[in-house]
Amino acid sequence: DAKTTQPNSMESNEEEPVHLPCNHSTISGTDYIHWYRQLPSQGPEYVIHGLTSNVNNRMASLAIAEDRKSSTLILHRATLRDAAVYYCILNGYAGGTSYGKLTFGQGTILTVHP
Amino acid sequence: DTGVSQDPRHKITKRGQNVTFRCDPISEHNRLYWYRQTLGQGPEFLTYFQNEAQLEKSRLLSDRFSAERPKGSFSTLEIQRTEQGDSAMYLCASSLASGVYGYTFGSGTRLTVV
């Protein structure tokens, strides 16, 4: 499995934007970049995923570098409810089917200050 | 559909006893995954099914662990002769084979072996 590298922790203030970085220098052409987050005492929650182009949804934006060796999850206005562990994961695809398992690393612990 | 359901939410058992957990995935999802998570760590992959077929098992899944998905709907994870090291959160997730819309996780079953 291709690996990702994330900072152990980050801090933000409420209502400010948050940029969570992820390095994935060994990414292959068929790997999608997934982001999940896990709130305390809950299972991980899907946030966003993308392949090459930047992606937006109601939760966040995903900015993908041109060489795809890094990406950034952007929370446009952090709230206290965004305090969680954020995981950046690569998931390969072939023939319209994902390879299967997601391999989680340690993730980034995001603390949001009021 | 109420998402991925796991039962029970908590289980305390004595060392040496057998335990069984149940997971009900999102009905349209043909893939079902089991993960284990210990405190401070990211989820670790155990096994996954596509419909009834168990397609991959982690080396973490010792002979004491067995998972089934008999009709391609719900799944059970059984741990025989539990050990204290089995204490963890057991997470279930489901997805479409295409991975579109991401993976949906349940809230987990917390196992404590005393």
CSV table of C-alpha atoms in Angstrom, one decimal:
chain,number,residue,atom,x,y,z
A,1,ASP,CA,0.0,0.0,0.0
A,2,ALA,CA,1.3,3.4,-0.9
A,3,LYS,CA,1.9,5.4,2.2
A,4,THR,CA,0.9,8.9,3.3
A,5,THR,CA,2.6,11.3,5.7
A,6,GLN,CA,0.6,13.7,7.9
A,7,PRO,CA,1.6,16.0,10.8
A,8,ASN,CA,0.7,14.5,14.1
A,9,SER,CA,-1.3,17.5,15.2
A,10,MET,CA,-2.6,20.9,14.2
A,11,GLU,CA,-4.4,23.7,15.9
A,12,SER,CA,-6.9,26.2,14.7
A,13,ASN,CA,-9.2,28.8,15.9
A,14,GLU,CA,-13.0,28.7,15.4
A,15,GLU,CA,-14.3,30.2,12.2
A,16,GLU,CA,-10.8,30.3,10.6
A,17,PRO,CA,-9.8,28.2,7.6
A,18,VAL,CA,-7.8,25.0,8.3
A,19,HIS,CA,-5.4,23.5,5.8
A,20,LEU,CA,-4.5,19.9,6.6
A,21,PRO,CA,-1.5,18.7,4.5
A,22,CYS,CA,-0.7,15.2,3.3
A,23,ASN,CA,2.3,13.9,1.4
A,24,HIS,CA,2.1,10.8,-0.7
A,25,SER,CA,5.2,10.8,-2.9
A,26,THR,CA,4.8,7.1,-3.9
A,27,ILE,CA,1.2,7.6,-5.2
A,28,SER,CA,0.4,5.6,-8.3
A,29,GLY,CA,-1.7,6.7,-11.3
A,30,THR,CA,-4.7,4.7,-10.2
A,31,ASP,CA,-4.7,5.8,-6.5
A,32,TYR,CA,-7.5,8.0,-5.4
A,33,ILE,CA,-6.8,10.3,-2.4
A,34,HIS,CA,-9.4,9.8,0.4
A,35,TRP,CA,-9.9,11.8,3.5
A,36,TYR,CA,-11.8,10.5,6.5
A,37,ARG,CA,-12.2,12.0,10.0
A,38,GLN,CA,-12.9,10.4,13.3
A,39,LEU,CA,-14.6,12.2,16.1
A,40,PRO,CA,-14.1,10.9,19.7
A,41,SER,CA,-16.0,7.6,20.4
A,42,GLN,CA,-17.2,7.3,16.8
A,43,GLY,CA,-16.3,5.4,13.7
A,44,PRO,CA,-14.4,7.2,10.9
A,45,GLU,CA,-16.5,9.4,8.6
A,46,TYR,CA,-16.0,10.0,4.9
A,47,VAL,CA,-15.0,13.6,4.1
A,48,ILE,CA,-14.0,13.8,0.5
A,49,HIS,CA,-11.9,12.0,-2.2
A,50,GLY,CA,-10.4,12.9,-5.5
A,51,LEU,CA,-8.0,11.7,-8.3
A,52,THR,CA,-6.4,14.7,-10.0
A,53,SER,CA,-8.7,17.7,-10.0
A,54,ASN,CA,-9.6,19.8,-6.9
A,55,VAL,CA,-12.8,18.7,-5.4
A,56,ASN,CA,-15.4,20.5,-3.3
A,57,ASN,CA,-18.3,19.2,-1.3
A,58,ARG,CA,-20.4,20.5,1.6
A,59,MET,CA,-17.9,19.4,4.2
A,60,ALA,CA,-14.6,20.5,2.7
A,61,SER,CA,-12.4,21.1,-0.3
A,62,LEU,CA,-9.5,18.9,-1.5
A,63,ALA,CA,-6.6,20.6,-3.3
A,64,ILE,CA,-4.4,18.1,-5.2
A,65,ALA,CA,-0.9,19.1,-6.3
A,66,GLU,CA,-0.2,19.0,-10.0
A,67,ASP,CA,2.3,16.1,-9.6
A,68,ARG,CA,-0.2,14.4,-7.1
A,69,LYS,CA,2.6,13.9,-4.6
A,70,SER,CA,0.7,15.9,-2.0
A,71,SER,CA,-2.7,17.2,-1.2
A,72,THR,CA,-4.4,19.5,1.2
A,73,LEU,CA,-7.8,19.2,2.9
A,74,ILE,CA,-9.3,22.6,3.4
A,75,LEU,CA,-12.0,23.3,6.0
A,76,HIS,CA,-13.2,26.7,5.1
A,77,ARG,CA,-14.5,27.8,8.5
A,78,ALA,CA,-13.5,25.5,11.4
A,79,THR,CA,-16.1,24.8,14.1
A,80,LEU,CA,-15.7,23.1,17.4
A,81,ARG,CA,-17.4,20.1,15.9
A,82,ASP,CA,-14.5,19.8,13.4
A,83,ALA,CA,-12.1,18.7,16.2
A,84,ALA,CA,-11.2,15.2,15.2
A,85,VAL,CA,-8.5,13.0,13.9
A,86,TYR,CA,-8.1,13.4,10.1
A,87,TYR,CA,-6.8,10.6,8.0
A,88,CYS,CA,-5.4,10.9,4.5
A,89,ILE,CA,-5.6,7.5,2.7
A,90,LEU,CA,-4.7,6.3,-0.8
A,91,ASN,CA,-7.1,3.8,-2.4
A,92,GLY,CA,-6.3,2.2,-5.7
A,93,TYR,CA,-8.8,1.5,-8.5
A,94,ALA,CA,-8.9,-0.7,-11.5
A,95,GLY,CA,-11.7,-1.3,-14.0
A,96,GLY,CA,-14.1,0.8,-12.1
A,97,THR,CA,-13.6,-1.1,-8.9
A,98,SER,CA,-11.7,0.0,-5.8
A,99,TYR,CA,-9.0,-2.3,-4.5
A,100,GLY,CA,-10.8,-2.9,-1.3
A,101,LYS,CA,-9.4,-2.0,2.1
A,102,LEU,CA,-8.5,1.4,3.3
A,103,THR,CA,-5.1,1.5,5.2
A,104,PHE,CA,-5.2,4.0,7.9
A,105,GLY,CA,-2.1,5.8,9.3
A,106,GLN,CA,-1.9,7.8,12.5
A,107,GLY,CA,-3.7,10.8,11.1
A,108,THR,CA,-3.6,14.4,12.2
A,109,ILE,CA,-5.3,15.4,15.5
A,110,LEU,CA,-7.0,18.7,14.8
A,111,THR,CA,-7.7,20.9,17.9
A,112,VAL,CA,-10.1,23.8,17.4
A,113,HIS,CA,-10.0,26.6,19.9
A,114,PRO,CA,-13.1,28.8,20.6
B,1,ASP,CA,-31.5,3.5,5.6
B,2,THR,CA,-29.9,4.4,8.9
B,3,GLY,CA,-26.3,3.7,8.0
B,4,VAL,CA,-24.1,0.9,9.2
B,5,SER,CA,-25.4,-0.7,12.5
B,6,GLN,CA,-23.2,-2.7,14.9
B,7,ASP,CA,-24.4,-4.7,17.8
B,8,PRO,CA,-23.6,-4.7,20.7
B,9,ARG,CA,-22.1,-1.3,21.3
B,10,HIS,CA,-20.2,-2.6,24.3
B,11,LYS,CA,-19.2,-6.1,25.4
B,12,ILE,CA,-17.3,-7.1,28.5
B,13,THR,CA,-16.2,-10.7,28.6
B,14,LYS,CA,-13.9,-12.9,30.7
B,15,ARG,CA,-10.7,-14.1,29.2
B,16,GLY,CA,-11.2,-17.4,27.4
B,17,GLN,CA,-14.9,-16.8,26.5
B,18,ASN,CA,-16.1,-16.6,22.9
B,19,VAL,CA,-17.8,-13.4,21.6
B,20,THR,CA,-19.7,-12.6,18.5
B,21,PHE,CA,-20.4,-9.2,17.0
B,22,ARG,CA,-22.9,-8.3,14.3
B,23,CYS,CA,-22.7,-5.7,11.5
B,24,ASP,CA,-25.6,-4.6,9.3
B,25,PRO,CA,-24.3,-2.7,6.3
B,26,ILE,CA,-26.1,-0.2,4.1
B,27,SER,CA,-28.4,-2.4,2.1
B,28,GLU,CA,-27.1,-1.3,-1.4
B,29,HIS,CA,-23.5,-1.9,-0.5
B,30,ASN,CA,-22.0,-5.1,-1.7
B,31,ARG,CA,-18.7,-4.7,0.2
B,32,LEU,CA,-18.3,-5.1,4.0
B,33,TYR,CA,-15.2,-4.5,6.0
B,34,TRP,CA,-14.0,-5.3,9.6
B,35,TYR,CA,-11.4,-3.2,11.4
B,36,ARG,CA,-9.9,-3.2,14.8
B,37,GLN,CA,-8.8,0.0,16.6
B,38,THR,CA,-6.9,0.4,19.9
B,39,LEU,CA,-6.5,3.6,21.8
B,40,GLY,CA,-4.5,6.2,20.0
B,41,GLN,CA,-4.1,4.2,16.8
B,42,GLY,CA,-5.8,4.3,13.5
B,43,PRO,CA,-8.1,1.5,12.5
B,44,GLU,CA,-6.4,-1.7,11.4
B,45,PHE,CA,-7.9,-3.7,8.6
B,46,LEU,CA,-9.0,-7.3,9.5
B,47,THR,CA,-11.0,-8.6,6.6
B,48,TYR,CA,-13.5,-7.7,3.9
B,49,PHE,CA,-16.3,-9.4,1.9
B,50,GLN,CA,-17.7,-8.7,-1.5
B,51,ASN,CA,-21.2,-10.1,-1.4
B,52,GLU,CA,-20.8,-13.5,0.3
B,53,ALA,CA,-17.1,-14.0,-0.6
B,54,GLN,CA,-14.4,-13.2,1.8
B,55,LEU,CA,-11.8,-11.6,-0.5
B,56,GLU,CA,-9.0,-10.6,1.9
B,57,LYS,CA,-7.9,-11.4,5.4
B,58,SER,CA,-5.2,-9.6,7.3
B,59,ARG,CA,-2.4,-11.5,9.0
B,60,LEU,CA,-3.7,-9.9,12.1
B,61,LEU,CA,-6.7,-12.2,11.9
B,62,SER,CA,-5.5,-15.1,13.9
B,63,ASP,CA,-7.1,-18.6,13.9
B,64,ARG,CA,-9.2,-17.4,16.8
B,65,PHE,CA,-11.0,-14.9,14.6
B,66,SER,CA,-13.6,-15.8,12.1
B,67,ALA,CA,-15.9,-13.7,10.0
B,68,GLU,CA,-18.9,-14.6,7.9
B,69,ARG,CA,-21.4,-13.0,5.6
B,70,PRO,CA,-23.6,-15.8,4.7
B,71,LYS,CA,-26.2,-14.2,2.5
B,72,GLY,CA,-24.3,-11.2,1.4
B,73,SER,CA,-26.1,-8.9,3.8
B,74,PHE,CA,-25.2,-8.8,7.5
B,75,SER,CA,-21.9,-10.1,8.8
B,76,THR,CA,-20.7,-11.6,12.1
B,77,LEU,CA,-17.2,-11.5,13.6
B,78,GLU,CA,-16.4,-14.2,16.2
B,79,ILE,CA,-13.5,-14.2,18.5
B,80,GLN,CA,-12.8,-17.5,20.3
B,81,ARG,CA,-10.9,-17.9,23.5
B,82,THR,CA,-10.6,-14.2,24.0
B,83,GLU,CA,-7.4,-12.7,25.4
B,84,GLN,CA,-6.8,-9.4,27.1
B,85,GLY,CA,-5.0,-8.3,23.9
B,86,ASP,CA,-8.2,-8.5,22.0
B,87,SER,CA,-9.6,-5.6,23.9
B,88,ALA,CA,-10.3,-2.9,21.3
B,89,MET,CA,-13.0,-1.2,19.3
B,90,TYR,CA,-14.2,-3.4,16.4
B,91,LEU,CA,-15.4,-1.3,13.5
B,92,CYS,CA,-17.5,-2.4,10.5
B,93,ALA,CA,-17.8,-0.5,7.3
B,94,SER,CA,-19.5,-0.9,4.0
B,95,SER,CA,-19.2,0.4,0.5
B,96,LEU,CA,-20.0,-0.1,-3.1
B,97,ALA,CA,-17.3,-2.0,-5.0
B,98,SER,CA,-16.7,1.1,-7.1
B,99,GLY,CA,-15.9,3.1,-3.9
B,100,VAL,CA,-18.1,5.9,-5.1
B,101,TYR,CA,-19.5,7.9,-2.2
B,102,GLY,CA,-16.7,6.5,0.0
B,103,TYR,CA,-16.9,4.0,2.8
B,104,THR,CA,-19.5,4.2,5.6
B,105,PHE,CA,-18.4,3.1,9.1
B,106,GLY,CA,-20.5,2.0,12.0
B,107,SER,CA,-20.0,3.3,15.5
B,108,GLY,CA,-18.2,0.2,16.5
B,109,THR,CA,-18.3,-2.5,19.2
B,110,ARG,CA,-16.0,-1.9,22.2
B,111,LEU,CA,-14.7,-5.1,23.6
B,112,THR,CA,-13.2,-5.3,27.0
B,113,VAL,CA,-11.6,-8.6,28.1
B,114,VAL,CA,-11.1,-9.0,31.8
